[in-house]
């Protein structure tokens, strides 16, 4: 069935089709419709889940963790300040190996108070041990929720599905809503290897001495390293059943490219248009949109970028005193490789400023006219 | 069908033997928290009405009911004083622990 829905509702439908059993969330612009629709689904019986109202995002995640530990499939969604308030609980989720799936609408951090898109909220949670997927269409959002449960529950690592405020969250697109029976085939019920139950009592997350703490972290990292292959496997399986492939990255005309944009989120769609324009001008451009940001898809990124001379990384975020965060990550992935492209880093679109075809034209003109990296950060669209 | 493991401290030699999640495997019986105590609860049973409130409130489950009477297990009681606070008869006093 096809429906015209907003990005936020794509998250709700994804959670519904995945048969989430416990949903705990606190509303925040621009996430509100995600849980609004889910609460309606719970109320009218469309979704057989317990909807827990809470007084903060910290509690929302805490409620999900308790439920997850007891063996329930859990879902929540938040944005910006709400995600920041959850921060402590994000460590609990990953360190305690509770495969919660959460939607995060990329919104700029205050102050200045903002409700518009930028990635600093989710990227500030980079090191909490969550898997992170960045999406560029409403269809991708819905599909990725279902895939994320599959990946997360196999490895017992939580997942964050990230989408841009307004350009995706509030934008209506045609979305194919998969058949429930097919989704049930793809995603079996959650059956964790351990759980909180009076039948076999254990305390979880308790004091861990230096005898064992490091081994727990080692194991989390080892399981994180399994994610890229599992994303490929589950993405191909999804394609077989639903006709849409969900990989670690999305390549657009990268095969013969001599210049590649590295993008994420909705800017990745705009980049495709920019690539077409450059190709019309005779420049062999391509776009590599990173879908899976954590764990970082090292192999995939290396195999694509080591064949091109020039790369322009676009960041809708900044690590103050350093670079754009995707820029850091891409450079670190290419370090020590036998063939390294020139990698330029651009920052644009902070706090919801539009990233347009013109932005990409400016980026391309800059990168194609230089033979070495002259600036740590090239700012696009700052009123200097 | 509680499957309480024996009271021992488990130290793994290899990460391969460990579960990936921080969880208790043995019971906490090996962890005799009574040594943490500075003050200790003493029950005056002559005033006790066997209401069981102390048993219910003890956060460490260190009070047992033996033949209907409350009995403090000093191997585990941390001396928090909750039982003394909650006892409706005020028959539990906290006394200074001797070396
Ligand atoms: S002092 Fe605290 S720990 Fe000890 S028996 Fe009373 S309530 Fe329990
Ligand atoms: S609370 Fe006081 S009266 Fe009640 S059982 Fe305990 S010691 Fe006795």
Coordinates of C-alpha atoms and ligand atoms in Angstrom, one line a residue:
Chain A
X1 CA 0.0 0.0 0.0
X2 CA 1.3 3.5 -0.9
X3 CA 0.7 6.4 1.4
X4 CA 1.7 10.1 1.4
X5 CA 3.3 10.6 4.8
X6 CA 5.7 12.9 6.6
X7 CA 9.1 11.7 7.7
X8 CA 8.1 11.6 11.3
X9 CA 5.2 9.3 10.5
X10 CA 7.5 7.1 8.5
X11 CA 9.2 6.4 11.9
X12 CA 5.9 5.7 13.5
X13 CA 4.9 3.2 10.7
X14 CA 8.3 1.6 11.0
X15 CA 7.9 1.0 14.7
X16 CA 4.3 -0.2 14.2
X17 CA 5.3 -2.7 11.5
X18 CA 8.2 -3.9 13.7
X19 CA 5.6 -4.6 16.4
X20 CA 7.3 -2.5 19.0
X21 CA 5.9 -3.6 22.4
X22 CA 6.9 -0.7 24.7
X23 CA 7.1 2.9 23.6
X24 CA 8.1 5.6 26.0
X25 CA 8.7 9.1 24.8
X26 CA 8.6 12.8 25.6
X27 CA 7.5 15.2 22.9
X28 CA 9.9 17.8 21.4
X29 CA 9.7 19.8 18.2
X30 CA 10.4 18.5 15.5
X31 CA 9.8 15.0 16.7
X32 CA 6.3 15.3 18.2
X33 CA 4.3 13.6 15.4
X34 CA 6.4 10.5 15.7
X35 CA 5.0 9.7 19.1
X36 CA 1.6 11.4 18.5
X37 CA 0.8 8.9 15.8
X38 CA 2.2 6.0 17.9
X39 CA 0.1 7.0 20.9
X40 CA -3.0 7.0 18.6
X41 CA -2.1 3.6 17.3
X42 CA -1.8 2.3 20.8
X43 CA -5.0 3.9 21.8
X44 CA -7.1 2.5 18.9
X45 CA -5.5 -0.9 19.1
X46 CA -3.7 -0.7 15.7
X47 CA -0.6 -1.4 17.7
X48 CA -0.6 -3.7 20.6
X49 CA 2.0 -1.9 22.7
X50 CA 2.3 -0.3 26.1
X51 CA 2.7 3.5 25.7
X52 CA 4.5 4.9 28.7
X53 CA 4.2 8.7 29.3
X54 CA 7.2 10.1 31.1
X55 CA 8.3 13.5 32.4
X56 CA 11.6 13.7 30.5
X57 CA 13.7 12.1 27.8
X58 CA 16.0 10.7 30.5
X59 CA 13.1 8.7 31.8
X60 CA 11.9 7.8 28.4
X61 CA 15.1 6.0 27.7
X62 CA 15.2 4.5 31.2
X63 CA 11.7 3.1 30.7
X64 CA 12.8 1.6 27.3
X65 CA 15.8 0.1 29.0
X66 CA 13.8 -1.7 31.7
X67 CA 11.4 -3.0 29.1
X68 CA 14.1 -4.1 26.8
X69 CA 15.9 -5.9 29.6
X70 CA 12.6 -7.7 30.4
X71 CA 12.5 -8.9 26.7
X72 CA 10.2 -6.3 25.0
X73 CA 10.9 -4.7 21.7
X74 CA 11.1 -1.0 22.5
X75 CA 11.0 2.3 20.6
X76 CA 11.4 5.9 21.3
X77 CA 12.1 9.1 19.5
X78 CA 13.6 12.5 20.4
X79 CA 15.6 15.4 19.1
X80 CA 18.4 17.8 20.1
X81 CA 18.1 18.9 23.7
X82 CA 16.0 15.8 24.4
X83 CA 18.7 13.6 23.1
X84 CA 21.3 15.5 25.2
X85 CA 19.2 14.9 28.3
X86 CA 19.2 11.2 27.4
X87 CA 22.9 11.1 27.2
X88 CA 23.6 9.1 30.4
X89 CA 20.9 6.6 29.4
X90 CA 22.4 6.1 26.0
X91 CA 25.6 4.7 27.6
X92 CA 23.4 2.4 29.7
X93 CA 21.6 1.2 26.6
X94 CA 24.8 0.3 24.7
X95 CA 26.9 -0.8 27.7
X96 CA 24.0 -2.9 29.0
X97 CA 23.5 -4.3 25.5
X98 CA 19.8 -3.3 25.2
X99 CA 18.7 -3.1 21.6
X100 CA 16.4 -0.1 21.8
X101 CA 15.6 1.5 18.4
X102 CA 15.2 5.3 18.5
X103 CA 14.4 7.9 16.0
X104 CA 16.3 11.2 16.3
X105 CA 15.3 14.2 14.4
X106 CA 18.5 16.2 13.7
X107 CA 17.9 19.6 15.2
X108 CA 20.5 22.2 16.1
X109 CA 21.6 22.5 19.7
X110 CA 20.7 25.6 21.7
X111 CA 21.6 28.3 22.4
X112 CA 20.7 30.2 20.2
X113 CA 17.4 28.4 20.5
X114 CA 16.7 26.6 17.3
X115 CA 14.3 24.0 16.0
X116 CA 16.0 23.6 12.6
X117 CA 18.2 20.9 11.1
X118 CA 21.8 20.3 12.0
X119 CA 23.7 17.2 13.0
X120 CA 25.5 18.2 16.2
X121 CA 22.9 16.6 18.4
X122 CA 23.3 13.0 17.2
X123 CA 27.0 13.4 16.5
X124 CA 27.6 14.5 20.1
X125 CA 26.4 10.9 20.9
X126 CA 28.9 9.3 18.5
X127 CA 30.9 7.6 21.2
X128 CA 28.0 6.2 23.3
X129 CA 28.1 2.8 21.5
X130 CA 24.9 3.3 19.4
X131 CA 24.6 2.3 15.8
X132 CA 23.7 5.3 13.8
X133 CA 21.9 5.4 10.4
X134 CA 21.4 8.7 8.6
X135 CA 18.4 8.8 6.2
X136 CA 17.6 10.8 3.1
X137 CA 14.0 9.9 2.3
X138 CA 10.8 8.9 4.2
X139 CA 10.9 5.5 2.5
X140 CA 14.4 5.0 3.8
X141 CA 13.3 6.0 7.3
X142 CA 10.5 3.5 7.4
X143 CA 12.6 0.7 5.9
X144 CA 15.6 1.4 8.2
X145 CA 13.6 1.1 11.4
X146 CA 12.7 -2.4 10.4
X147 CA 16.2 -3.2 9.4
X148 CA 17.6 -1.6 12.5
X149 CA 15.6 -3.9 14.8
X150 CA 17.0 -6.9 12.9
X151 CA 20.6 -5.7 13.2
X152 CA 20.3 -4.4 16.8
X153 CA 18.6 -7.5 18.2
X154 CA 21.1 -9.9 16.5
X155 CA 24.1 -8.1 18.1
X156 CA 22.3 -6.6 21.2
X157 CA 23.4 -3.0 20.3
X158 CA 20.9 -0.1 20.2
X159 CA 20.3 1.8 17.0
X160 CA 19.5 5.4 16.2
X161 CA 17.7 6.4 13.0
X162 CA 18.6 9.9 12.2
X163 CA 16.6 12.3 9.9
X164 CA 16.9 16.0 9.2
X165 CA 14.4 18.4 10.9
X166 CA 11.8 19.6 8.5
X167 CA 13.5 18.8 5.3
X168 CA 12.6 15.2 6.1
X169 CA 10.7 15.2 9.4
X170 CA 7.9 17.4 8.1
X171 CA 8.2 16.7 4.4
X172 CA 5.5 14.6 2.8
X173 CA 6.6 11.9 0.4
X174 CA 5.0 8.8 -1.2
X175 CA 6.0 5.8 0.9
X176 CA 5.3 2.2 0.3
X177 CA 4.0 0.7 3.5
X178 CA 5.1 -3.0 3.5
X179 CA 2.7 -5.8 4.2
X180 CA 2.6 -6.7 7.9
X181 CA 2.9 -10.4 7.1
X182 CA 6.1 -9.9 5.1
X183 CA 7.6 -7.7 7.8
X184 CA 6.8 -10.5 10.3
X185 CA 8.7 -12.9 8.1
X186 CA 11.7 -10.6 7.9
X187 CA 11.7 -9.6 11.5
X188 CA 10.9 -12.4 14.0
X189 CA 9.8 -11.6 17.6
X190 CA 12.5 -10.3 19.9
X191 CA 14.1 -13.2 21.8
X192 CA 17.1 -11.9 23.8
X193 CA 19.8 -14.3 25.0
X194 CA 19.3 -13.0 28.6
X195 CA 16.5 -11.1 30.3
X196 CA 15.2 -9.8 33.6
X197 CA 12.9 -12.5 34.9
X198 CA 12.1 -13.9 38.4
X199 CA 12.5 -17.4 36.9
X200 CA 16.3 -16.8 36.7
X201 CA 17.2 -13.8 38.8
X202 CA 20.2 -11.7 37.9
X203 CA 21.3 -8.1 38.6
X204 CA 22.1 -6.2 35.5
X205 CA 24.5 -3.3 35.1
X206 CA 26.0 -3.7 38.6
X207 CA 29.4 -2.9 39.9
X208 CA 32.0 -4.3 37.5
X209 CA 35.6 -4.4 38.9
X210 CA 38.7 -3.8 36.8
X211 CA 38.8 -7.6 36.5
X212 CA 36.0 -7.5 33.9
X213 CA 35.2 -4.0 32.7
X214 CA 37.7 -3.9 29.9
X215 CA 36.5 -7.2 28.5
X216 CA 32.9 -5.9 28.3
X217 CA 34.1 -3.0 26.3
X218 CA 36.3 -5.2 24.1
X219 CA 33.2 -7.4 23.4
X220 CA 31.1 -4.4 22.5
X221 CA 33.7 -3.2 20.0
X222 CA 34.0 -6.7 18.5
X223 CA 30.3 -6.9 18.0
X224 CA 30.2 -3.3 16.6
X225 CA 32.7 -4.5 14.1
X226 CA 30.2 -7.1 12.9
X227 CA 27.6 -4.4 12.1
X228 CA 28.8 -3.4 8.5
X229 CA 28.6 -7.0 7.2
X230 CA 25.2 -7.5 9.0
X231 CA 23.9 -4.3 7.4
X232 CA 24.9 -5.6 4.0
X233 CA 23.3 -9.0 4.7
X234 CA 20.0 -7.7 6.1
X235 CA 19.9 -4.9 3.5
X236 CA 20.1 -7.5 0.7
X237 CA 17.6 -9.7 2.4
X238 CA 15.3 -6.6 2.6
X239 CA 15.8 -6.0 -1.1
X240 CA 14.8 -9.5 -1.9
X241 CA 11.6 -9.2 0.1
X242 CA 10.6 -5.6 -0.4
X243 CA 12.6 -4.5 -3.5
X244 CA 14.7 -1.8 -1.8
X245 CA 18.3 -2.3 -0.9
X246 CA 19.6 -0.8 2.4
X247 CA 23.3 -0.6 2.5
X248 CA 26.0 1.1 4.5
X249 CA 26.3 3.9 1.9
X250 CA 24.5 5.1 -1.1
X251 CA 26.6 5.5 -4.2
X252 CA 25.6 7.8 -7.0
X253 CA 27.7 7.7 -10.2
X254 CA 30.8 6.9 -8.2
X255 CA 32.1 4.1 -10.5
X256 CA 33.9 6.4 -13.0
X257 CA 34.0 9.5 -10.8
X258 CA 37.0 11.8 -10.6
X259 CA 35.4 14.0 -7.9
X260 CA 33.1 12.8 -5.2
X261 CA 30.9 14.6 -2.7
X262 CA 30.7 12.8 0.7
X263 CA 27.3 13.6 2.2
X264 CA 24.8 12.5 4.7
X265 CA 21.1 13.0 5.3
X266 CA 18.9 15.0 2.9
X267 CA 21.9 17.0 1.6
X268 CA 22.8 13.7 0.0
X269 CA 19.7 14.0 -2.3
X270 CA 20.6 17.6 -3.2
X271 CA 24.1 16.4 -4.0
X272 CA 22.7 14.0 -6.6
X273 CA 21.2 16.9 -8.5
X274 CA 24.5 18.8 -8.2
X275 CA 26.3 15.8 -9.6
X276 CA 24.0 15.7 -12.6
X277 CA 24.7 19.4 -13.2
X278 CA 28.5 18.8 -13.0
X279 CA 28.3 15.9 -15.4
X280 CA 26.5 18.2 -17.9
X281 CA 29.5 20.5 -17.6
X282 CA 31.7 17.5 -18.4
X283 CA 33.0 16.9 -14.9
X284 CA 32.9 13.3 -13.8
X285 CA 31.3 13.8 -10.4
X286 CA 29.7 11.4 -8.0
X287 CA 28.1 11.3 -4.6
X288 CA 28.8 9.0 -1.7
X289 CA 26.1 9.3 0.9
X290 CA 27.0 7.8 4.2
X291 CA 24.0 5.9 5.7
X292 CA 25.8 4.0 8.4
X293 CA 27.9 6.4 10.4
X294 CA 28.5 4.2 13.5
X295 CA 30.2 1.9 13.2
X296 CA 32.0 3.7 10.4
X297 CA 31.9 1.8 7.1
X298 CA 35.7 1.9 6.7
X299 CA 36.0 -0.8 4.0
X300 CA 33.2 0.6 1.9
X301 CA 34.4 4.2 2.1
X302 CA 38.0 3.2 1.3
X303 CA 37.1 1.1 -1.6
X304 CA 35.2 3.9 -3.2
X305 CA 37.4 6.9 -2.3
X306 CA 40.8 5.4 -3.0
X307 CA 40.0 5.4 -6.7
X308 CA 39.3 9.2 -7.0
X309 CA 41.8 12.1 -6.9
X310 CA 39.4 14.6 -5.2
X311 CA 36.9 14.4 -2.5
X312 CA 34.7 17.1 -0.9
X313 CA 33.2 16.2 2.5
X314 CA 30.1 18.2 3.5
X315 CA 29.3 18.6 7.2
X316 CA 26.1 20.0 8.7
X317 CA 27.9 19.9 12.0
X318 CA 31.1 21.0 13.6
X319 CA 33.5 19.8 16.3
X320 CA 34.6 23.1 17.7
X321 CA 38.3 23.6 17.5
X322 CA 38.6 20.8 15.0
X323 CA 36.7 20.1 11.8
X324 CA 33.4 18.9 10.5
X325 CA 32.9 15.5 12.0
X326 CA 32.3 13.5 8.8
X327 CA 35.5 15.2 7.4
X328 CA 37.5 13.9 10.4
X329 CA 36.1 10.5 10.0
X330 CA 36.6 10.3 6.2
X331 CA 40.2 11.5 6.6
X332 CA 41.0 9.0 9.4
X333 CA 39.5 6.2 7.2
X334 CA 41.8 7.1 4.4
X335 CA 45.0 7.6 6.5
X336 CA 47.8 5.2 5.5
X337 CA 45.9 3.9 2.5
X338 CA 48.2 3.3 -0.5
X339 CA 46.2 5.7 -2.6
X340 CA 44.8 8.8 -0.9
X341 CA 42.7 11.5 -2.5
X342 CA 42.9 15.2 -1.8
X343 CA 40.1 15.6 0.8
X344 CA 38.5 19.0 1.4
X345 CA 36.2 19.7 4.3
X346 CA 33.1 22.0 4.0
X347 CA 30.7 23.2 6.6
X348 CA 27.2 24.3 5.6
X349 CA 23.7 24.4 6.7
X350 CA 24.1 24.8 10.4
X351 CA 21.0 25.6 12.3
X352 CA 18.7 24.9 9.4
X353 CA 20.3 27.2 6.8
X354 CA 19.4 25.6 3.4
X355 CA 22.0 23.5 1.6
X356 CA 21.2 24.0 -2.1
X357 CA 22.5 23.2 -5.5
X358 CA 24.4 26.5 -5.3
X359 CA 26.1 25.3 -2.2
X360 CA 27.4 22.2 -4.0
X361 CA 28.4 24.3 -7.0
X362 CA 30.5 26.5 -4.7
X363 CA 32.0 23.4 -3.1
X364 CA 32.8 21.9 -6.4
X365 CA 34.4 25.1 -7.8
X366 CA 36.5 25.4 -4.7
X367 CA 37.7 21.8 -4.6
X368 CA 38.3 21.5 -8.4
X369 CA 40.4 24.7 -8.5
X370 CA 42.9 23.6 -5.8
X371 CA 45.8 21.1 -5.7
X372 CA 46.3 21.1 -2.0
X373 CA 44.2 21.5 1.2
X374 CA 44.7 25.1 2.2
X375 CA 42.1 25.6 4.9
X376 CA 41.1 23.3 7.8
X377 CA 37.4 24.3 7.2
X378 CA 35.8 25.9 4.2
X379 CA 32.6 27.6 5.2
X380 CA 29.8 27.7 2.8
X381 CA 27.2 30.4 3.1
X382 CA 28.5 32.3 6.1
X383 CA 27.8 36.0 5.9
X384 CA 31.3 37.2 6.2
Chain B
X1 CA 12.3 -22.0 40.4
X2 CA 15.1 -19.8 41.5
X3 CA 18.5 -21.1 40.4
X4 CA 20.7 -19.3 42.9
X5 CA 24.4 -20.1 42.2
X6 CA 26.7 -20.9 45.0
X7 CA 28.1 -18.1 47.0
X8 CA 31.5 -17.4 45.4
X9 CA 33.2 -14.6 43.6
X10 CA 33.6 -15.3 39.9
X11 CA 36.7 -14.0 38.1
X12 CA 36.9 -15.0 34.4
X13 CA 40.2 -15.9 32.8
X14 CA 39.1 -15.1 29.3
X15 CA 36.6 -12.7 27.7
X16 CA 35.2 -15.7 25.8
X17 CA 33.7 -17.2 29.0
X18 CA 32.1 -13.9 29.9
X19 CA 28.6 -12.8 28.9
X20 CA 28.7 -9.6 26.8
X21 CA 26.4 -7.8 29.2
X22 CA 27.3 -6.7 32.8
X23 CA 25.2 -9.1 34.8
X24 CA 25.5 -10.9 38.1
X25 CA 26.2 -14.6 37.8
X26 CA 26.8 -15.9 41.2
X27 CA 24.7 -14.7 44.1
X28 CA 25.7 -11.8 46.3
X29 CA 26.0 -14.1 49.3
X30 CA 29.8 -13.9 49.0
X31 CA 29.7 -10.2 49.5
X32 CA 29.4 -9.8 53.2
X33 CA 28.5 -6.2 53.4
X34 CA 28.1 -6.3 57.2
X35 CA 31.7 -5.1 57.4
X36 CA 30.7 -1.7 56.0
X37 CA 28.6 -1.0 59.1
X38 CA 29.4 1.8 61.5
X39 CA 26.3 1.7 63.6
X40 CA 24.2 -1.4 64.2
X41 CA 20.5 -2.0 64.7
X42 CA 19.5 -3.8 67.9
X43 CA 16.0 -5.0 68.4
X44 CA 14.3 -5.0 71.8
X45 CA 12.0 -7.9 71.3
X46 CA 10.1 -7.2 74.5
X47 CA 8.4 -4.2 72.7
X48 CA 8.2 -5.9 69.3
X49 CA 4.7 -6.6 68.0
X50 CA 5.9 -8.8 65.1
X51 CA 4.4 -6.5 62.5
X52 CA 7.2 -7.3 60.0
X53 CA 7.6 -3.7 58.9
X54 CA 11.4 -3.8 59.5
X55 CA 11.6 -7.0 57.4
X56 CA 9.7 -5.4 54.6
X57 CA 11.7 -2.1 54.5
X58 CA 15.2 -3.4 54.9
X59 CA 16.8 -2.5 51.5
X60 CA 19.4 -5.2 51.9
X61 CA 17.0 -8.0 52.8
X62 CA 19.1 -8.5 55.9
X63 CA 16.2 -9.1 58.3
X64 CA 14.7 -12.5 58.4
X65 CA 11.5 -13.6 60.2
X66 CA 12.4 -16.6 62.3
X67 CA 9.5 -18.2 64.1
X68 CA 7.5 -15.0 63.6
X69 CA 10.2 -12.8 65.2
X70 CA 12.5 -10.4 63.3
X71 CA 16.1 -11.4 63.3
X72 CA 18.9 -9.3 61.8
X73 CA 21.6 -10.9 59.8
X74 CA 24.7 -8.9 60.8
X75 CA 26.7 -10.6 58.0
X76 CA 24.9 -8.4 55.5
X77 CA 23.2 -5.5 57.5
X78 CA 24.9 -2.3 56.4
X79 CA 23.6 -0.3 59.3
X80 CA 21.5 2.1 57.2
X81 CA 19.0 2.6 60.1
X82 CA 15.9 2.3 57.9
X83 CA 14.4 -0.4 60.1
X84 CA 14.9 1.7 63.2
X85 CA 13.2 4.7 61.5
X86 CA 10.3 2.6 60.3
X87 CA 9.6 0.5 63.4
X88 CA 6.2 1.7 64.7
X89 CA 7.2 0.5 68.2
X90 CA 10.5 2.3 68.2
X91 CA 12.1 -0.9 69.5
X92 CA 15.1 -0.9 67.2
X93 CA 18.0 1.3 68.4
X94 CA 21.1 2.0 66.4
X95 CA 24.2 1.5 68.6
X96 CA 27.8 2.4 67.9
X97 CA 29.7 -0.5 66.3
X98 CA 32.6 -1.8 68.4
X99 CA 35.9 -2.7 66.8
Ligands
LIG1 S1 20.1 -1.2 59.6 FE1 19.4 -1.1 57.4 S2 20.5 -2.9 56.5 FE2 20.5 -3.2 58.7 S3 18.8 -4.4 59.2 FE3 18.1 -2.3 59.5 S4 17.3 -1.7 57.5 FE4 18.5 -3.6 57.1
LIG2 S1 9.1 -3.1 62.8 FE1 9.5 -3.1 65.0 S2 7.7 -4.0 65.9 FE2 7.6 -4.5 63.7 S3 8.5 -6.5 63.6 FE3 10.2 -5.0 63.2 S4 11.1 -4.7 65.3 FE4 9.1 -5.7 65.6

